[in-house]
Amino acid sequence: MIYPIIAYGDPILRKVTRPVAEGEVDIKTIAENMFETMYNASGVGLAAPQVGLDIRIFVVDGSPMADDEDEENEGEPENPELIGFKKVFVNPQIIEESGDPWAFEEGCLSIPGLRADVFRPAEIKIRYQDTDWKVHEEVFAGIAARIIQHEYDHLEGKLFVDYLPALKKQMIRKKLSNISKGIVDADYRMRFYNKK
Ligand code: ZN
């Protein structure tokens, strides 16, 4: 089932989500639906608040970003760590962030048409459960870490635009307000909090 994606401006995107307990929700079906919704919107990550759920779960599949978009080094995957990087993170907890912060241009399915450079630490250590409730602890770096950091923020009620410098924030204010009202082009179904 494809959920509509919640657009910027909805208070659910600002809520800190709650942990889920085994048996409380059908975690496998939720994860499946989230993947379907994410693929339908050509995203590489999707967090529960973006589909209106206030629980600690997000899904990622970075494989579309494994290959470089320009043709120059054809055949050579630009980001080999992203091949097969498809995962569900249930009740995740980032326990360590390290390395020099680096800039990467981020976008968000809840904020279509807007991309901006965000600085984040290069490496993370994260503890999480899979959909069989098994606990994992793993280290991620590069773009894999980046995708996780972005999605993890959603569970904390944070969005990538929060990190932008004041001037840039000022410049995108009108655009964000338009998105919240439904004045936006997205080729997937969305739900708008301030739509008249
Ligand atoms: Zn996002």
XYZ file of C-alpha atoms and ligand atoms in Angstrom:
197
model
C 0.000 0.000 0.000
C 1.301 3.396 -0.949
C 0.782 6.011 1.749
C 0.437 9.696 0.908
C 3.587 11.525 1.993
C 3.142 14.189 4.651
C 4.345 17.576 3.416
C 6.379 20.153 5.306
C 4.197 22.177 7.671
C 2.376 19.259 9.283
C 3.068 19.176 13.051
C 3.590 15.400 12.935
C 6.950 16.049 11.238
C 7.981 17.985 14.385
C 6.998 15.321 16.928
C 9.539 13.126 18.669
C 8.437 9.594 17.842
C 7.901 6.811 20.391
C 9.590 3.406 20.521
C 7.540 0.407 19.433
C 7.324 -2.852 21.354
C 7.253 -6.285 19.789
C 3.691 -7.301 18.927
C 2.356 -3.763 19.253
C 2.198 -3.098 15.532
C 2.535 -5.205 12.394
C 6.086 -4.026 11.780
C 6.633 -6.119 8.643
C 3.579 -4.754 6.872
C 4.445 -1.194 7.905
C 8.001 -1.609 6.574
C 6.729 -3.134 3.328
C 4.291 -0.267 2.812
C 6.993 2.266 3.595
C 9.336 0.730 1.009
C 6.543 0.766 -1.573
C 5.805 4.421 -0.785
C 9.499 5.339 -0.936
C 10.140 3.586 -4.265
C 7.007 5.138 -5.759
C 8.469 8.570 -4.918
C 12.022 7.619 -6.047
C 13.423 8.226 -2.569
C 16.367 6.544 -0.848
C 14.963 6.870 2.675
C 11.607 7.303 4.387
C 10.745 7.753 8.067
C 7.459 6.906 9.812
C 6.397 10.522 10.543
C 6.477 11.175 6.785
C 3.583 8.755 6.410
C 1.771 9.983 9.514
C 3.042 7.408 12.019
C 4.644 8.603 15.262
C 6.770 5.499 15.839
C 10.528 4.933 15.677
C 11.040 3.266 12.324
C 12.625 4.246 9.042
C 13.561 2.439 5.848
C 16.461 3.066 3.468
C 17.605 1.777 0.107
C 20.663 3.583 -1.145
C 21.318 1.291 -4.123
C 20.063 3.848 -6.706
C 22.895 6.130 -5.536
C 25.614 3.482 -5.827
C 26.372 4.424 -9.408
C 27.698 7.761 -10.454
C 25.261 9.748 -12.528
C 27.792 11.023 -15.032
C 29.151 8.613 -17.580
C 32.830 9.265 -16.925
C 33.718 6.276 -14.808
C 31.191 3.926 -16.324
C 31.155 0.449 -14.865
C 32.770 1.600 -11.645
C 30.250 2.137 -8.877
C 30.889 5.547 -7.330
C 29.659 4.469 -3.911
C 30.134 0.706 -3.613
C 29.062 0.787 0.041
C 25.545 1.568 -1.180
C 25.138 -1.609 -3.241
C 22.527 -3.674 -1.440
C 22.170 -1.007 1.244
C 18.512 -1.778 1.906
C 17.469 -1.856 5.534
C 14.731 -1.301 8.061
C 15.693 0.443 11.290
C 13.311 -0.178 14.189
C 13.843 1.713 17.462
C 17.224 3.032 16.262
C 19.579 4.857 18.543
C 22.663 6.637 17.226
C 25.221 5.976 19.952
C 28.185 7.755 18.411
C 28.893 10.283 15.678
C 32.475 10.942 14.681
C 34.726 12.217 11.917
C 35.000 15.583 10.251
C 31.674 17.121 9.280
C 31.286 17.180 5.489
C 28.764 18.817 3.199
C 26.327 16.846 1.084
C 23.357 18.127 -0.852
C 20.236 16.734 0.798
C 16.623 16.652 -0.254
C 13.502 15.278 1.408
C 10.322 13.657 0.099
C 8.347 15.882 2.497
C 9.984 18.995 1.015
C 9.862 18.471 -2.750
C 11.856 20.702 -5.071
C 14.285 21.883 -2.428
C 17.866 20.715 -2.029
C 20.678 22.177 0.043
C 24.100 21.378 1.428
C 24.066 20.094 4.993
C 27.135 19.419 7.155
C 27.118 16.261 9.262
C 29.779 14.096 10.947
C 31.225 11.443 8.618
C 30.650 8.309 10.653
C 28.004 6.906 12.971
C 27.523 3.962 15.235
C 23.894 2.924 15.516
C 21.963 0.341 17.489
C 18.616 -0.802 16.080
C 16.214 -3.697 15.718
C 15.214 -5.369 12.465
C 11.673 -6.490 11.634
C 12.324 -9.749 13.529
C 13.139 -7.575 16.580
C 16.727 -8.741 16.522
C 19.161 -6.129 17.880
C 22.081 -4.962 15.718
C 24.929 -2.561 16.297
C 26.703 -1.278 13.205
C 29.032 1.439 11.980
C 28.237 3.374 8.788
C 30.227 5.976 6.883
C 29.912 8.086 3.750
C 26.554 8.405 2.039
C 25.113 5.418 3.913
C 25.726 7.274 7.197
C 24.284 10.414 5.626
C 21.021 8.743 4.610
C 20.660 7.262 8.103
C 21.388 10.594 9.821
C 18.737 12.337 7.712
C 16.093 9.689 8.425
C 17.030 9.437 12.099
C 16.449 13.179 12.430
C 12.857 12.658 11.261
C 12.284 10.436 14.316
C 13.481 13.331 16.482
C 11.194 15.845 14.768
C 14.088 17.447 12.887
C 14.341 18.338 9.193
C 17.376 19.071 7.030
C 16.279 22.680 6.510
C 16.821 23.262 10.252
C 20.575 23.093 9.643
C 20.689 25.808 6.990
C 22.279 29.180 7.718
C 19.880 31.999 8.618
C 20.201 33.722 5.248
C 19.407 30.556 3.322
C 16.464 29.880 5.653
C 15.166 33.342 4.876
C 15.487 32.652 1.150
C 13.434 29.460 1.260
C 10.743 30.651 3.674
C 8.180 31.393 0.987
C 8.860 28.095 -0.747
C 8.334 26.159 2.491
C 5.125 28.025 3.181
C 3.905 27.174 -0.319
C 4.736 23.497 0.179
C 2.689 23.424 3.397
C -0.268 24.838 1.452
C 0.032 22.349 -1.386
C 1.472 24.826 -3.880
C 4.144 22.448 -5.137
C 4.918 19.990 -7.906
C 5.448 16.422 -6.769
C 4.893 13.343 -8.877
C 3.643 11.344 -5.896
C 0.616 11.752 -3.643
C 1.087 14.083 -0.670
C -0.957 15.335 2.266
C -0.867 19.035 3.067
C -1.638 20.407 6.517
C -2.431 23.963 5.447
C -4.267 23.239 2.220
C -7.404 25.363 2.037
Zn 13.464 13.614 4.802
